[in-house]
PDB file of C-alpha atoms in Angstrom:
ATOM      1  CA  ILE A   1      22.622 -21.371  50.471  1.00 57.00           C
ATOM      2  CA  SER A   2      23.704 -19.481  53.340  1.00 57.00           C
ATOM      3  CA  PRO A   3      22.254 -16.036  53.979  1.00 57.00           C
ATOM      4  CA  ALA A   4      25.338 -14.222  53.316  1.00 59.00           C
ATOM      5  CA  LYS A   5      25.491 -15.666  49.785  1.00 59.00           C
ATOM      6  CA  CYS A   6      22.178 -14.668  49.139  1.00 52.00           C
ATOM      7  CA  TRP A   7      22.468 -10.759  50.127  1.00 52.00           C
ATOM      8  CA  PRO A   8      24.667  -9.946  47.077  1.00 53.00           C
ATOM      9  CA  LEU A   9      22.237 -11.630  44.675  1.00 48.00           C
ATOM     10  CA  LEU A  10      19.116  -9.936  46.394  1.00 44.00           C
ATOM     11  CA  LEU A  11      20.764  -6.313  46.582  1.00 46.00           C
ATOM     12  CA  LYS A  12      21.709  -6.962  42.772  1.00 44.00           C
ATOM     13  CA  GLN A  13      18.106  -7.865  41.932  1.00 45.00           C
ATOM     14  CA  LEU A  14      16.804  -5.101  43.887  1.00 43.00           C
ATOM     15  CA  LEU A  15      19.024  -2.333  42.180  1.00 37.00           C
ATOM     16  CA  VAL A  16      18.222  -3.611  38.835  1.00 36.00           C
ATOM     17  CA  GLN A  17      14.208  -3.418  39.549  1.00 41.00           C
ATOM     18  CA  LEU A  18      14.821   0.140  40.927  1.00 39.00           C
ATOM     19  CA  LEU A  19      16.655   1.241  37.594  1.00 35.00           C
ATOM     20  CA  LEU A  20      13.896  -0.025  35.706  1.00 36.00           C
ATOM     21  CA  LEU A  21      11.305   1.501  37.605  1.00 38.00           C
ATOM     22  CA  THR A  22      13.135   4.729  37.662  1.00 40.00           C
ATOM     23  CA  ALA A  23      13.679   4.593  33.611  1.00 40.00           C
ATOM     24  CA  VAL A  24       9.806   3.761  33.582  1.00 43.00           C
ATOM     25  CA  ALA A  25       8.935   6.756  35.901  1.00 42.00           C
ATOM     26  CA  CYS A  26      11.293   9.116  34.100  1.00 44.00           C
ATOM     27  CA  HIS A  27       9.411   8.101  30.407  1.00 43.00           C
ATOM     28  CA  ALA A  28       6.135   8.316  32.228  1.00 43.00           C
ATOM     29  CA  GLN A  29       6.695  11.759  33.706  1.00 45.00           C
ATOM     30  CA  ASP A  30       8.613  13.453  31.051  1.00 62.00           C
ATOM     31  CA  GLY A  31       7.832  11.728  27.927  1.00 78.00           C
ATOM     32  CA  ILE A  32       8.435  13.006  24.537  1.00 89.00           C
ATOM     33  CA  SER A  33       7.765  16.525  24.544  1.00 92.00           C
ATOM     34  CA  SER A  34       8.781  17.780  20.670  1.00 94.00           C
ATOM     35  CA  ILE A  35       8.984  16.041  17.601  1.00 96.00           C
ATOM     36  CA  ILE A  36      10.421  17.937  14.314  1.00 96.00           C
ATOM     37  CA  LEU A  37      10.584  16.253  10.764  1.00 95.00           C
ATOM     38  CA  GLN A  38      12.681  17.473   8.346  1.00 94.00           C
ATOM     39  CA  PRO A  39      14.051  16.291   4.738  1.00 93.00           C
ATOM     40  CA  SER A  40      17.562  16.066   4.453  1.00 91.00           C
ATOM     41  CA  ALA A  41      19.454  18.090   1.816  1.00 85.00           C
ATOM     42  CA  ASP A  42      20.143  15.060  -0.266  1.00 82.00           C
ATOM     43  CA  LEU A  43      16.825  14.159  -0.708  1.00 82.00           C
ATOM     44  CA  SER A  44      15.798  12.931  -4.137  1.00 83.00           C
ATOM     45  CA  GLU A  45      13.374  15.215  -6.007  1.00 84.00           C
ATOM     46  CA  GLN A  46      11.202  12.506  -7.116  1.00 82.00           C
ATOM     47  CA  LEU A  47      11.077  10.654  -3.740  1.00 84.00           C
ATOM     48  CA  VAL A  48       7.870  11.250  -1.679  1.00 87.00           C
ATOM     49  CA  ALA A  49       8.375   9.723   1.797  1.00 87.00           C
ATOM     50  CA  GLU A  50       5.162   8.607   3.586  1.00 90.00           C
ATOM     51  CA  ILE A  51       6.178   8.647   7.390  1.00 93.00           C
ATOM     52  CA  ASP A  52       3.695   7.253   9.891  1.00 95.00           C
ATOM     53  CA  ILE A  53       4.354   8.166  14.040  1.00 96.00           C
ATOM     54  CA  LEU A  54       2.160   5.632  16.290  1.00 97.00           C
ATOM     55  CA  PHE A  55       1.707   6.980  19.797  1.00 97.00           C
ATOM     56  CA  VAL A  56       0.958   3.333  21.465  1.00 97.00           C
ATOM     57  CA  TYR A  57      -0.924   3.287  24.501  1.00 96.00           C
ATOM     58  CA  ASP A  58      -1.325  -0.348  25.171  1.00 95.00           C
ATOM     59  CA  SER A  59       1.712  -2.508  25.641  1.00 92.00           C
ATOM     60  CA  GLY A  60      -0.171  -5.516  24.529  1.00 93.00           C
ATOM     61  CA  VAL A  61      -0.519  -3.646  21.181  1.00 94.00           C
ATOM     62  CA  LEU A  62       3.055  -3.541  20.531  1.00 90.00           C
ATOM     63  CA  THR A  63       3.271  -7.109  20.283  1.00 90.00           C
ATOM     64  CA  GLN A  64       0.947  -7.339  17.437  1.00 93.00           C
ATOM     65  CA  LEU A  65       2.472  -4.620  15.303  1.00 93.00           C
ATOM     66  CA  PRO A  66       4.497  -5.294  12.558  1.00 92.00           C
ATOM     67  CA  PHE A  67       8.478  -5.009  12.848  1.00 87.00           C
ATOM     68  CA  THR A  68       9.101  -4.241   9.273  1.00 88.00           C
ATOM     69  CA  GLN A  69       8.329  -1.066   7.117  1.00 87.00           C
ATOM     70  CA  PHE A  70       6.728  -3.220   4.500  1.00 88.00           C
ATOM     71  CA  GLU A  71       4.269  -5.138   6.456  1.00 92.00           C
ATOM     72  CA  TRP A  72       2.980  -2.045   8.055  1.00 93.00           C
ATOM     73  CA  VAL A  73       2.579   0.102   4.769  1.00 89.00           C
ATOM     74  CA  SER A  74       0.698  -2.986   3.325  1.00 91.00           C
ATOM     75  CA  ASP A  75      -1.437  -3.615   5.987  1.00 93.00           C
ATOM     76  CA  ARG A  76      -1.720   0.253   7.563  1.00 93.00           C
ATOM     77  CA  ASP A  77      -5.584   0.392   7.328  1.00 95.00           C
ATOM     78  CA  THR A  78      -6.141  -2.985   8.968  1.00 96.00           C
ATOM     79  CA  TYR A  79      -3.903  -2.461  11.925  1.00 96.00           C
ATOM     80  CA  ILE A  80      -5.557   1.542  12.243  1.00 95.00           C
ATOM     81  CA  ASP A  81      -9.034  -0.351  12.199  1.00 96.00           C
ATOM     82  CA  GLN A  82      -8.033  -3.021  14.737  1.00 95.00           C
ATOM     83  CA  PHE A  83      -6.061  -0.962  17.189  1.00 95.00           C
ATOM     84  CA  GLY A  84      -7.110   2.655  16.596  1.00 92.00           C
ATOM     85  CA  ALA A  85      -8.503   2.790  19.921  1.00 94.00           C
ATOM     86  CA  ASP A  86      -5.131   2.017  21.283  1.00 96.00           C
ATOM     87  CA  MET A  87      -2.984   4.238  19.192  1.00 96.00           C
ATOM     88  CA  ASP A  88      -2.879   7.527  17.570  1.00 97.00           C
ATOM     89  CA  VAL A  89      -1.519   7.566  13.916  1.00 97.00           C
ATOM     90  CA  LEU A  90       0.225  10.782  12.595  1.00 97.00           C
ATOM     91  CA  GLN A  91       0.678  10.669   9.022  1.00 96.00           C
ATOM     92  CA  PHE A  92       3.135  13.064   7.120  1.00 95.00           C
ATOM     93  CA  SER A  93       4.471  13.037   3.347  1.00 92.00           C
ATOM     94  CA  VAL A  94       7.777  14.784   3.045  1.00 93.00           C
ATOM     95  CA  THR A  95       9.133  15.633  -0.102  1.00 90.00           C
ATOM     96  CA  HIS A  96      12.683  17.258  -0.872  1.00 89.00           C
ATOM     97  CA  ASP A  97      11.340  20.847  -0.867  1.00 92.00           C
ATOM     98  CA  SER A  98       9.309  19.924   2.596  1.00 91.00           C
ATOM     99  CA  LEU A  99       9.762  22.662   5.468  1.00 94.00           C
ATOM    100  CA  PRO A 100      10.587  21.261   8.548  1.00 95.00           C
ATOM    101  CA  ILE A 101       7.345  20.116  10.373  1.00 95.00           C
ATOM    102  CA  ASN A 102       6.838  20.822  14.213  1.00 97.00           C
ATOM    103  CA  ILE A 103       4.594  18.088  14.724  1.00 96.00           C
ATOM    104  CA  ASP A 104       1.620  18.546  17.444  1.00 96.00           C
ATOM    105  CA  LEU A 105       1.746  15.755  19.666  1.00 96.00           C
ATOM    106  CA  PRO A 106      -1.589  14.154  20.609  1.00 96.00           C
ATOM    107  CA  GLU A 107      -3.476  14.840  23.718  1.00 94.00           C
ATOM    108  CA  ARG A 108      -2.604  11.498  25.483  1.00 94.00           C
ATOM    109  CA  ALA A 109       1.298  11.438  24.130  1.00 95.00           C
ATOM    110  CA  ALA A 110       2.536  11.693  27.704  1.00 93.00           C
ATOM    111  CA  SER A 111       0.972   8.328  28.600  1.00 94.00           C
ATOM    112  CA  ALA A 112       2.180   6.379  25.555  1.00 95.00           C
ATOM    113  CA  ALA A 113       3.717   2.877  26.339  1.00 94.00           C
ATOM    114  CA  ALA A 114       5.727   3.482  22.864  1.00 95.00           C
ATOM    115  CA  ILE A 115       6.374   5.804  20.078  1.00 96.00           C
ATOM    116  CA  VAL A 116       7.340   4.179  17.086  1.00 95.00           C
ATOM    117  CA  VAL A 117       7.903   5.501  13.077  1.00 95.00           C
ATOM    118  CA  TYR A 118       7.516   3.556  10.131  1.00 93.00           C
ATOM    119  CA  SER A 119       8.557   5.244   6.749  1.00 89.00           C
ATOM    120  CA  SER A 120       7.513   4.063   3.202  1.00 83.00           C
ATOM    121  CA  HIS A 121      10.525   4.892   1.424  1.00 76.00           C
ATOM    122  CA  GLU A 122      13.281   2.874   3.672  1.00 65.00           C
ATOM    123  CA  ASP A 123      14.102  -0.771   2.888  1.00 74.00           C
ATOM    124  CA  PRO A 124      11.371  -3.056   3.318  1.00 75.00           C
ATOM    125  CA  VAL A 125      12.766  -5.394   5.883  1.00 80.00           C
ATOM    126  CA  ALA A 126      13.872  -2.403   7.895  1.00 82.00           C
ATOM    127  CA  GLU A 127      12.362  -2.161  11.333  1.00 86.00           C
ATOM    128  CA  ALA A 128      10.299   0.469  12.932  1.00 90.00           C
ATOM    129  CA  VAL A 129      12.296   3.201  14.794  1.00 92.00           C
ATOM    130  CA  ASP A 130      11.518   3.518  18.559  1.00 93.00           C
ATOM    131  CA  ILE A 131      11.787   7.248  19.821  1.00 95.00           C
ATOM    132  CA  SER A 132      10.130   6.132  23.013  1.00 92.00           C
ATOM    133  CA  TYR A 133      12.812   7.412  25.192  1.00 89.00           C
ATOM    134  CA  GLU A 134      13.435  10.438  23.639  1.00 90.00           C
ATOM    135  CA  ALA A 135      12.558  14.069  25.183  1.00 90.00           C
ATOM    136  CA  ASP A 136      12.784  16.316  21.950  1.00 94.00           C
ATOM    137  CA  VAL A 137      13.534  14.328  18.700  1.00 95.00           C
ATOM    138  CA  LEU A 138      14.699  15.648  14.875  1.00 96.00           C
ATOM    139  CA  LEU A 139      13.489  12.726  12.303  1.00 95.00           C
ATOM    140  CA  VAL A 140      15.539  13.685   9.423  1.00 94.00           C
ATOM    141  CA  VAL A 141      14.175  12.169   6.321  1.00 91.00           C
ATOM    142  CA  GLU A 142      17.052  10.948   4.101  1.00 87.00           C
ATOM    143  CA  ALA A 143      17.276   9.110   0.889  1.00 81.00           C
ATOM    144  CA  TYR A 144      17.128   5.486   2.455  1.00 79.00           C
ATOM    145  CA  GLY A 145      15.655   6.033   5.869  1.00 82.00           C
ATOM    146  CA  ILE A 146      15.193   8.128   8.969  1.00 89.00           C
ATOM    147  CA  ASN A 147      17.985   9.596  11.120  1.00 90.00           C
ATOM    148  CA  VAL A 148      16.840  10.264  14.663  1.00 93.00           C
ATOM    149  CA  VAL A 149      18.859  13.193  16.323  1.00 91.00           C
ATOM    150  CA  PRO A 150      17.926  13.712  19.889  1.00 83.00           C
ATOM    151  CA  ASN A 151      17.823  17.501  20.661  1.00 76.00           C
TER     152      ASN A 151
END
């Protein structure tokens, strides 16, 4: 291949790598600064939603965490025992009359490789919600899931 044909490909690859590095650097510098958890107006009086917010510090742990709500809720204690040193788990119960909760972030939140949210009241096959790239986020607990509203 001639050098003239290689330059556009090399420049394109360089640009993609720079964009990825910029995204990672922005996340590492800024990280998440606030999370507010609140029930929606239509949340059932009988429903108690158990919400787990995981701050995962080792990207290798991410590949070992479950994808679905059911798997997480079923084996929550096992995952916490196994990976507890590499993540912080914040647990909340939300009912229809709960006041909004301004969540105190863990000390090392800024260094989290990922921030994921599991909920016990969602469809069992629903995937965890990734809020890793949000700066300020409102988590609205609705009847059948969590709505993520960037602030």
